[in-house]
Short mmCIF file of N, CA and C in Angstrom, two decimals:
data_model
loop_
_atom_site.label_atom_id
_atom_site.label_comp_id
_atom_site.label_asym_id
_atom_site.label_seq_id
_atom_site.Cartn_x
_atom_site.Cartn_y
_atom_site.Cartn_z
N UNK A 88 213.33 -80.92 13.06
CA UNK A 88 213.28 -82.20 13.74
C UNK A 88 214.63 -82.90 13.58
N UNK A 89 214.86 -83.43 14.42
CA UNK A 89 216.36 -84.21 14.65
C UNK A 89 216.05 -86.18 14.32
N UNK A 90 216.84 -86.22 13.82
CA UNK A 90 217.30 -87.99 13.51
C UNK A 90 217.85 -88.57 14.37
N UNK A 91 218.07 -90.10 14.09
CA UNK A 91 218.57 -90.96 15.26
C UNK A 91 220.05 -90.80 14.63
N UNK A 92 221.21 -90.81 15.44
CA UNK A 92 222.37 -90.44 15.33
C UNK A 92 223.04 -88.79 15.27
N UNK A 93 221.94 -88.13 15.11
CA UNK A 93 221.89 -86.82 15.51
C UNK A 93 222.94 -86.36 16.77
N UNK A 94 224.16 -85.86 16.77
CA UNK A 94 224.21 -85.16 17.83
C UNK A 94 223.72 -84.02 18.45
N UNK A 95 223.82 -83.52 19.52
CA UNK A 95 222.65 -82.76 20.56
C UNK A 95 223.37 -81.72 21.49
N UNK A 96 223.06 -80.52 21.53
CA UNK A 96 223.10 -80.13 23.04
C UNK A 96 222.02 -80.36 23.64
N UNK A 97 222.42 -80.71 24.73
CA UNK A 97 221.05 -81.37 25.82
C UNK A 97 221.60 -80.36 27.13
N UNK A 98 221.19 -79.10 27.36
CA UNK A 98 220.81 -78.54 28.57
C UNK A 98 222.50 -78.19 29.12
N UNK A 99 222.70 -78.44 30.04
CA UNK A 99 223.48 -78.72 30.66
C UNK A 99 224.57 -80.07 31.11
N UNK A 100 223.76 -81.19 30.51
CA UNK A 100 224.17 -82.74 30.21
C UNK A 100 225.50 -82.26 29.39
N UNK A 101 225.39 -81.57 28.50
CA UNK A 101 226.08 -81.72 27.30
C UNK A 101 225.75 -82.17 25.76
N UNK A 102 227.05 -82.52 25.01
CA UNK A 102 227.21 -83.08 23.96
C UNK A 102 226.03 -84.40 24.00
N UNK A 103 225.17 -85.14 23.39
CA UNK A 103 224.51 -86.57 23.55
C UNK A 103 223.96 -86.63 22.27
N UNK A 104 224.13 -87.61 21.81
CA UNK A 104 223.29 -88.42 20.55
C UNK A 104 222.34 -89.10 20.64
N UNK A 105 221.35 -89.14 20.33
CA UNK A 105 220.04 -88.87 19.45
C UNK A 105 220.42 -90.98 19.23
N UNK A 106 219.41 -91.80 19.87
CA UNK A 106 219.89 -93.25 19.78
C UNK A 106 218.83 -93.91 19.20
N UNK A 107 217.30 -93.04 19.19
CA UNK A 107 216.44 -93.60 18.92
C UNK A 107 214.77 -92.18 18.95
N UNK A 108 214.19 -92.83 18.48
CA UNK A 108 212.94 -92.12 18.05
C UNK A 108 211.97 -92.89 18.90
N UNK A 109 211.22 -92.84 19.94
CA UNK A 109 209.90 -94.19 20.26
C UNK A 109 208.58 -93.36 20.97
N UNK A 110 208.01 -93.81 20.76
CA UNK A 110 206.66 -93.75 22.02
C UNK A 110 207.10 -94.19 23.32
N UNK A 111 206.62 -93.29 24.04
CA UNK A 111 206.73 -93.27 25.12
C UNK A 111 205.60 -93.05 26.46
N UNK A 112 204.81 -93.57 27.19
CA UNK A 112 203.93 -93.55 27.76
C UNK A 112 204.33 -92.74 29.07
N UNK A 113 204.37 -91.36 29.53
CA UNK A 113 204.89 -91.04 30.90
C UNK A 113 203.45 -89.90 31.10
N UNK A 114 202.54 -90.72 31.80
CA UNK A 114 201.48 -89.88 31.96
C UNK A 114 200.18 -90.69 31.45
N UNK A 115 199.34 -89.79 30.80
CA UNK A 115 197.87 -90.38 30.04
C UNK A 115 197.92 -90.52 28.83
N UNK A 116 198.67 -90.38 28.13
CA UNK A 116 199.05 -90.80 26.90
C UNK A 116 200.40 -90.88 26.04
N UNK A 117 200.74 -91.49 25.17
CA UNK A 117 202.11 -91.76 24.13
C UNK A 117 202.35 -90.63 23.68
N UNK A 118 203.65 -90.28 23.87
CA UNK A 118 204.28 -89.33 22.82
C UNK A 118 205.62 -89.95 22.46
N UNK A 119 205.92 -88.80 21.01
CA UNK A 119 207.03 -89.48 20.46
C UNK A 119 208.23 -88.87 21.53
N UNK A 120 209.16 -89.33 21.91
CA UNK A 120 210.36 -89.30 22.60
C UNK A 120 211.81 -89.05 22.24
N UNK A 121 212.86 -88.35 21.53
CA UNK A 121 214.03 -88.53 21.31
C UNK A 121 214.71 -89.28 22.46
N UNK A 122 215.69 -90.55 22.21
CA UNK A 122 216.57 -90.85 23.22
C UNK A 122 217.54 -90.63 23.54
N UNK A 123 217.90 -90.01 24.40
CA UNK A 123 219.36 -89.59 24.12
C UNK A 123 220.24 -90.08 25.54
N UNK A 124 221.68 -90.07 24.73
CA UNK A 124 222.61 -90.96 25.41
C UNK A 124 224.20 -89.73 25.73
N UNK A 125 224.47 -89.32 26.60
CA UNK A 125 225.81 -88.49 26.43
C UNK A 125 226.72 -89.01 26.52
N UNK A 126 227.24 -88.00 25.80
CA UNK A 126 228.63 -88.79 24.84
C UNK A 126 229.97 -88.64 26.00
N UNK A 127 230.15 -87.43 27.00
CA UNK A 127 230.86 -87.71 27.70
C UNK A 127 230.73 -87.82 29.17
N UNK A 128 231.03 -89.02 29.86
CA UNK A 128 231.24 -89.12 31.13
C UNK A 128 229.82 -89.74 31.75
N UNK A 129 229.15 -89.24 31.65
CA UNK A 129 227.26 -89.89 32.41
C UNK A 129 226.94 -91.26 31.39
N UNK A 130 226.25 -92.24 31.91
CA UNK A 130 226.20 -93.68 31.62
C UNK A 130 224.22 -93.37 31.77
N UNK A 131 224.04 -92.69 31.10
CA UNK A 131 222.38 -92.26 31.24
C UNK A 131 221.94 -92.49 30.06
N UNK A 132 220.83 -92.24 30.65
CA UNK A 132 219.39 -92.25 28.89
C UNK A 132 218.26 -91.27 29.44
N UNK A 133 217.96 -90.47 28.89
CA UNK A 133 217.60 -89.05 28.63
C UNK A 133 216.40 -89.41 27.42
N UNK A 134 214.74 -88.82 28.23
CA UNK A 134 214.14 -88.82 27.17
C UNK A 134 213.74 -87.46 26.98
N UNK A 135 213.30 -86.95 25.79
CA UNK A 135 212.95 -85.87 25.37
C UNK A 135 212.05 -85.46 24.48
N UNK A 136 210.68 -84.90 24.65
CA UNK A 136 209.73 -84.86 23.92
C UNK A 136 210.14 -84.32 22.83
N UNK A 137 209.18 -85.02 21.78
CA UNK A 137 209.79 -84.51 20.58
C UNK A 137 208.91 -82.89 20.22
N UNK A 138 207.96 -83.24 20.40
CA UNK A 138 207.08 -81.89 20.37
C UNK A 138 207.02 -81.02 21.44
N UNK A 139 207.91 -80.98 22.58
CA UNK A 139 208.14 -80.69 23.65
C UNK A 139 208.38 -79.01 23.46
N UNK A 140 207.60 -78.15 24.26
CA UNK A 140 208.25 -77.02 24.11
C UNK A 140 209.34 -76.15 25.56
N UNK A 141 209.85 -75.12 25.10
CA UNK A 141 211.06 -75.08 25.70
C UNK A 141 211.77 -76.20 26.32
N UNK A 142 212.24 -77.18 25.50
CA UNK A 142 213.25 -78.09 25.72
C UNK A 142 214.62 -77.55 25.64
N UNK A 143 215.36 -78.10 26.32
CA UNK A 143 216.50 -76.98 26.43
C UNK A 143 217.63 -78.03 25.23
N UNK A 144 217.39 -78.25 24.14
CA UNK A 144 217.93 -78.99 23.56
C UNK A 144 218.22 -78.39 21.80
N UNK A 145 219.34 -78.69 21.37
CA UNK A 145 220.08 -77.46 20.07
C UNK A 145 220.64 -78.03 19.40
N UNK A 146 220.59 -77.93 17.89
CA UNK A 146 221.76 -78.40 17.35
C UNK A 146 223.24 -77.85 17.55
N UNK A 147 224.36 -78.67 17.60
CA UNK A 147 225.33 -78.31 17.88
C UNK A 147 226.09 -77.54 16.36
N UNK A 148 226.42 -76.56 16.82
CA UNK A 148 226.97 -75.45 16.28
C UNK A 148 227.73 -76.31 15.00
N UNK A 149 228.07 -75.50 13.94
CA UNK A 149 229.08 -75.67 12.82
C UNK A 149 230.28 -75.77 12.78
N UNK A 150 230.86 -76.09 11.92
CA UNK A 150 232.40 -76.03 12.73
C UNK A 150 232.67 -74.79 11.85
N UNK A 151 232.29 -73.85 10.81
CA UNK A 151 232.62 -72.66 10.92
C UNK A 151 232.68 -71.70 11.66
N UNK A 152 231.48 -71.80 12.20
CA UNK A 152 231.05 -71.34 13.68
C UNK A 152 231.59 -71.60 14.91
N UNK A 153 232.10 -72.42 14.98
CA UNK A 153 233.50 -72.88 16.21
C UNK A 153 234.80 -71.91 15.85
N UNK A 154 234.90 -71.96 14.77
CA UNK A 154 236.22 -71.71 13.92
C UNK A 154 236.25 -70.06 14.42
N UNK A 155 235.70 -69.52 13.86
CA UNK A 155 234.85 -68.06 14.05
C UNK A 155 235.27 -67.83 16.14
N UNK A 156 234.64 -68.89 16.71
CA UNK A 156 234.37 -68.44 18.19
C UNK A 156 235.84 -68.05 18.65
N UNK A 157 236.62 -69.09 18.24
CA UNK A 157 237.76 -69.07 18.55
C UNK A 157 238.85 -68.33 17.90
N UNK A 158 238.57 -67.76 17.09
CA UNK A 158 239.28 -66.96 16.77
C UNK A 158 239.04 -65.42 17.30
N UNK A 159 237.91 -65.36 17.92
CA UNK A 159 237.30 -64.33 19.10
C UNK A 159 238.50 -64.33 20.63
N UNK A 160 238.52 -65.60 20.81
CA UNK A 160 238.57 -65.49 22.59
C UNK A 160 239.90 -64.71 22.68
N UNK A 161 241.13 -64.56 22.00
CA UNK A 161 241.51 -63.58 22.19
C UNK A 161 241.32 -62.08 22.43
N UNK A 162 240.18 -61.16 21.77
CA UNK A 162 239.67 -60.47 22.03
C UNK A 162 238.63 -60.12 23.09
N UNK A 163 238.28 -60.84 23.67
CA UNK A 163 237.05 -61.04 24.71
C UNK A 163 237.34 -60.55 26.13
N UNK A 164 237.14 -59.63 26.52
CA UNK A 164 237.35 -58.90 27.95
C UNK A 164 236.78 -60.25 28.90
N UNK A 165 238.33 -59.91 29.48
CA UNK A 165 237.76 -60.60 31.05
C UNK A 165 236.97 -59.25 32.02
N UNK A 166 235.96 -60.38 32.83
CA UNK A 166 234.91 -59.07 33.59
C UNK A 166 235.17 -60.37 34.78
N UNK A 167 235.59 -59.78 36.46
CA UNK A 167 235.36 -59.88 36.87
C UNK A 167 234.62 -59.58 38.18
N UNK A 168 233.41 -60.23 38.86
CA UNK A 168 232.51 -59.34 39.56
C UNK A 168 233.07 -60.17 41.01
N UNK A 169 233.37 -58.99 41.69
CA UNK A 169 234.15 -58.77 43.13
C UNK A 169 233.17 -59.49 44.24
N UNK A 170 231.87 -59.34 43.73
CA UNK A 170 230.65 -59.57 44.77
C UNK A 170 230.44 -61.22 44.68
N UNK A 171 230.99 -62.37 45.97
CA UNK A 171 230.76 -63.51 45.50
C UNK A 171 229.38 -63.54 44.69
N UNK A 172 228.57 -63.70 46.12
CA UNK A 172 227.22 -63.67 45.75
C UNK A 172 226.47 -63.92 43.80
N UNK A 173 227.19 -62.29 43.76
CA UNK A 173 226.41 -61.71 42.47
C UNK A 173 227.11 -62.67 40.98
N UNK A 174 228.51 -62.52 41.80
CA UNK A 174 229.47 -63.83 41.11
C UNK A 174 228.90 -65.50 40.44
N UNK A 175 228.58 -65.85 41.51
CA UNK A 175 228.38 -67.20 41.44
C UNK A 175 226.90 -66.88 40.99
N UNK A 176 225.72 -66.54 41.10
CA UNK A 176 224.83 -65.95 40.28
C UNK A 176 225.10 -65.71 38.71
N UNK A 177 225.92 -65.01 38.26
CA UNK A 177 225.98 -64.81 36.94
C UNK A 177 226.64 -65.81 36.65
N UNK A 178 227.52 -66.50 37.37
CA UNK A 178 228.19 -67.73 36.91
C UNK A 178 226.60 -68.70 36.11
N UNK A 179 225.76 -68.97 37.27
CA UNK A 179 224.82 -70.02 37.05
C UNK A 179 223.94 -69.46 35.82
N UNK A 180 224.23 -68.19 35.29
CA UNK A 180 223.40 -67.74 34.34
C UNK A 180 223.57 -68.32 33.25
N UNK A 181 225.20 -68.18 33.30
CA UNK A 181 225.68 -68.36 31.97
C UNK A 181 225.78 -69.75 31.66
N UNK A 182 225.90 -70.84 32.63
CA UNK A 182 225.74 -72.67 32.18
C UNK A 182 224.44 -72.71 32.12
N UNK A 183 223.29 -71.92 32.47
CA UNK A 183 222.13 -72.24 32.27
C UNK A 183 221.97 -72.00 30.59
N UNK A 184 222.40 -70.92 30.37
CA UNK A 184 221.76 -70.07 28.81
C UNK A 184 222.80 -71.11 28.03
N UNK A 185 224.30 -70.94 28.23
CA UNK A 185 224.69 -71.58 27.20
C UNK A 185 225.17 -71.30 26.10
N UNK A 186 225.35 -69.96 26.55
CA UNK A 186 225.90 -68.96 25.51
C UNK A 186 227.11 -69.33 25.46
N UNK A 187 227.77 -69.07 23.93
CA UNK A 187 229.01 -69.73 23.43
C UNK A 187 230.55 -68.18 23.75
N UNK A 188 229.89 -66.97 23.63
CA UNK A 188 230.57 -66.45 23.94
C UNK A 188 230.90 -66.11 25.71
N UNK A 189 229.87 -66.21 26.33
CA UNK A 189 229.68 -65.59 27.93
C UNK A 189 230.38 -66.80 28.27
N UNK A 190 230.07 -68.38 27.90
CA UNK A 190 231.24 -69.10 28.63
C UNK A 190 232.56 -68.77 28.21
N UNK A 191 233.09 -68.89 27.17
CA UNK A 191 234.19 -68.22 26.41
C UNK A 191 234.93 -67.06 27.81
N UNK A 192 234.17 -66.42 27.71
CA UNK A 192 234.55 -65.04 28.66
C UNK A 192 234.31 -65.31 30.37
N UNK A 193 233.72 -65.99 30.31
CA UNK A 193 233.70 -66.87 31.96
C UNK A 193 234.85 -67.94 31.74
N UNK A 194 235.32 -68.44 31.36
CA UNK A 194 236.20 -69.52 31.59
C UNK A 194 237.73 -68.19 31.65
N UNK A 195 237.76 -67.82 30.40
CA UNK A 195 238.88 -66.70 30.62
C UNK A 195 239.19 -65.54 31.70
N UNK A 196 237.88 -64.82 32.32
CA UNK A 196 238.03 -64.54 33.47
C UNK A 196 238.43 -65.64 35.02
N UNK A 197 237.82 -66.31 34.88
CA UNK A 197 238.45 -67.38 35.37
C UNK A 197 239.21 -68.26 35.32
N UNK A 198 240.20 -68.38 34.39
CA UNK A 198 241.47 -68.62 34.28
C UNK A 198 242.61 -67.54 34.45
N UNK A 199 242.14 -66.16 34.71
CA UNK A 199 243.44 -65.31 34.87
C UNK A 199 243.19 -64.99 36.43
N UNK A 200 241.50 -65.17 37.18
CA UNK A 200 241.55 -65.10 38.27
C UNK A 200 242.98 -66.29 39.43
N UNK A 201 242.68 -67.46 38.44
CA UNK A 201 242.93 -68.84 39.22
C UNK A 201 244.65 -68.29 39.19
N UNK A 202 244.85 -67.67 38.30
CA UNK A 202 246.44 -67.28 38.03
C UNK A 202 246.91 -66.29 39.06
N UNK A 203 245.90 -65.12 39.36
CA UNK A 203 245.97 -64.36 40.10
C UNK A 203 245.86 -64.74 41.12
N UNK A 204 245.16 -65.37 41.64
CA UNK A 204 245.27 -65.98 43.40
C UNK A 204 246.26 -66.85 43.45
N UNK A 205 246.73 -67.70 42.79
CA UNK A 205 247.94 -68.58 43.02
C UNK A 205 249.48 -67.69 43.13
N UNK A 206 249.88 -66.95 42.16
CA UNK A 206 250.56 -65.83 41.97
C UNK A 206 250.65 -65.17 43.41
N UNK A 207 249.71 -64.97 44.09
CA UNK A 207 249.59 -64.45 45.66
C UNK A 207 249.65 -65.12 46.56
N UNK A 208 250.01 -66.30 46.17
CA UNK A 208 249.84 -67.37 47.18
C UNK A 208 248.55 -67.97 48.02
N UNK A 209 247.90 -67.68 47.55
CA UNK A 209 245.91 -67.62 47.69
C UNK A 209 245.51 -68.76 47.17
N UNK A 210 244.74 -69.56 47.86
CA UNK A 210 243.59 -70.56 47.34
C UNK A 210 242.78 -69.65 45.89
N UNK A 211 242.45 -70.75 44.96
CA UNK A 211 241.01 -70.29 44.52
C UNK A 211 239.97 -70.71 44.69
N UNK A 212 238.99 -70.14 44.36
CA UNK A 212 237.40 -70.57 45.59
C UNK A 212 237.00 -71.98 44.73
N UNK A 213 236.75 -72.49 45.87
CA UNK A 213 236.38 -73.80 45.15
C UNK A 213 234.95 -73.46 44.18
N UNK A 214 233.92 -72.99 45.04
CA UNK A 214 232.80 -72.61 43.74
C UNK A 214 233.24 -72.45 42.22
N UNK A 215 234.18 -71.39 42.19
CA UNK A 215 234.69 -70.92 41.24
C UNK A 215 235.15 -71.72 39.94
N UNK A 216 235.68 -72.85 40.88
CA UNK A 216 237.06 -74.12 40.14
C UNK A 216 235.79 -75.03 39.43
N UNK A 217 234.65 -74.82 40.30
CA UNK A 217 233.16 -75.66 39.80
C UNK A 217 232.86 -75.03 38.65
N UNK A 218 232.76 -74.06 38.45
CA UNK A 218 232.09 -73.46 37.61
C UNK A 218 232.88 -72.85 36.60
N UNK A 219 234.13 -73.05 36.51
CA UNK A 219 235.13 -73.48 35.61
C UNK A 219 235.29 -74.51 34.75
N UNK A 220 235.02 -75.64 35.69
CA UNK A 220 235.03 -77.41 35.24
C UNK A 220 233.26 -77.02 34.42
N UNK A 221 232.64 -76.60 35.04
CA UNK A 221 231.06 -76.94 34.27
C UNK A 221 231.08 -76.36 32.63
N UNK A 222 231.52 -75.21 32.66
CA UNK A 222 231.99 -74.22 31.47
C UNK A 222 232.34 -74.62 30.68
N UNK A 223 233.65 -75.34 30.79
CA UNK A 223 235.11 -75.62 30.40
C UNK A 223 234.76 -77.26 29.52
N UNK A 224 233.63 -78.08 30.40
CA UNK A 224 233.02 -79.22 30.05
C UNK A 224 232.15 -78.92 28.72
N UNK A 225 230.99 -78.19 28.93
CA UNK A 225 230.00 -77.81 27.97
C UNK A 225 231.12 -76.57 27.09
N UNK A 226 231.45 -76.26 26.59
CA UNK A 226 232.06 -75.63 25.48
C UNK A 226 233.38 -76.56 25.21
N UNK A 227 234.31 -76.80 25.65
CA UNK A 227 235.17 -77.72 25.30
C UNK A 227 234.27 -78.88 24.48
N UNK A 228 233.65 -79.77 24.72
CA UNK A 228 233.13 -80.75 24.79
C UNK A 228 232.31 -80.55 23.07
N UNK A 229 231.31 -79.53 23.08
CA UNK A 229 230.80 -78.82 21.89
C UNK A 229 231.44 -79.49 20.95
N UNK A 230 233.00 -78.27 20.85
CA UNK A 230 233.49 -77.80 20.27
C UNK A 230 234.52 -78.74 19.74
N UNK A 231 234.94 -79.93 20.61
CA UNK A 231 235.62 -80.98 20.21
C UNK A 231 234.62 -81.85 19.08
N UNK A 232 233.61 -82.01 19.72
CA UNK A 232 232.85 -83.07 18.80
C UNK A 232 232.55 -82.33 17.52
N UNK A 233 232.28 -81.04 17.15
CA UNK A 233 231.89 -80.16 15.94
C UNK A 233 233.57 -80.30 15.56
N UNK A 234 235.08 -80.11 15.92
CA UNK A 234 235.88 -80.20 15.21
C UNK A 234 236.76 -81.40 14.74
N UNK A 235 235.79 -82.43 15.48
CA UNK A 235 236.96 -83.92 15.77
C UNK A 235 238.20 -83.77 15.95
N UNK A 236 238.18 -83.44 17.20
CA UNK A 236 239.28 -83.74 18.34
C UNK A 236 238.75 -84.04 19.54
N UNK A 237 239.54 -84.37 20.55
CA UNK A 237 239.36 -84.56 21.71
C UNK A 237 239.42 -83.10 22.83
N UNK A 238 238.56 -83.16 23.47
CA UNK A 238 238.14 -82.13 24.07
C UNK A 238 239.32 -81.32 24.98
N UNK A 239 240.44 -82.62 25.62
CA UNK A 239 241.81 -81.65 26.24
C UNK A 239 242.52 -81.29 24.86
N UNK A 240 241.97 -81.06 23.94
CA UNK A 240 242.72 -80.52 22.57
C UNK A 240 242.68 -78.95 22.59
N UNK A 241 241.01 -79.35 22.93
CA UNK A 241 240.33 -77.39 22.79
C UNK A 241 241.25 -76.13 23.62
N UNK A 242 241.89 -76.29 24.96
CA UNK A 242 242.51 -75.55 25.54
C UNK A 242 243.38 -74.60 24.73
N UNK A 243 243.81 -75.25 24.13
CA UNK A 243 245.52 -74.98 23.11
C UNK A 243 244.82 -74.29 21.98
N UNK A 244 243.98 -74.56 21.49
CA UNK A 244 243.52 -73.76 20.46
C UNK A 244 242.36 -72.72 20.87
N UNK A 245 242.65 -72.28 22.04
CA UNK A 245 241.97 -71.09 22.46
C UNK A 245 242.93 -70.38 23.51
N UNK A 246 243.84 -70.52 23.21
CA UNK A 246 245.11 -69.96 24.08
C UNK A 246 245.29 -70.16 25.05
N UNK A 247 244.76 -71.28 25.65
CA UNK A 247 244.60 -70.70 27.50
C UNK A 247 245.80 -71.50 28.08
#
């Protein structure tokens, strides 16, 4: 169970803290509610059952465990899949799940793509640049608040 001041992964929202504990009436009866507030960019309030199951909501990682990730992304094969379609599909897989390494390795394939089409004088796909920014948000973002820094910090200390 999580506390008030708790920080959070919340889904896809991001980084958000934990502002309050209450009852909450949404339906035929009270349940207890976490409130949560994100920490970057959205001006929202987010409720979340507390006994809620599959809530898509986590404690945010360690900072050993940051420490550790990043000292990975050098090693981490870029994979890129040729097939938009199947592309932007596994793209949405991986901001859904939230996996710390598959974004890791999606942001890096897609940062040597964005290099490679510019290099050619080529647009890069806008989908792509989306799902870069979504990535790049939810793991940057993490990973700043678990190391106290600011999140345009994270770039530099993952080589990119």
């Amino acid at each position: 169970m999580f506390a008030v001041h708790d920080k959070v992964m919340y889904g896809q929202t991001g980084v958000c803290e934990i502002t309050e504990i209450c009852q909450k009436k949404f339906g035929k009866r009270a349940e207890a509610y976490y409130v949560l507030h994100p920490l970057y960019g959205e001006n929202t309030t987010i409720y979340c059952p507390v006994n809620g199951e599959n809530i898509p909501m986590r404690a945010l990682l360690q900072k050993k465990q940051v420490q550790s990730l990043i000292r990975e992304m050098p090693d981490l094969p870029a994979q890129w899949i040729g097939n938009d379609a199947k592309r932007h599909s596994a793209q949405t897989q991986v901001l859904h799940t939230g996996d710390h390494r598959a974004l890791m390795q999606m942001i890096k394939s897609l940062y040597i793509r964005r290099r490679e089409r510019t290099a050619e004088g080529k647009r890069f796909h806008q989908a792509d640049e989306r799902a870069l920014k979504d990535a790049e948000a939810l793991l940057y973002r993490e990973f700043a608040q678990v190391l106290g820094v600011e999140p345009e910090e994270i770039p530099a200390m993952l080589g990119a």
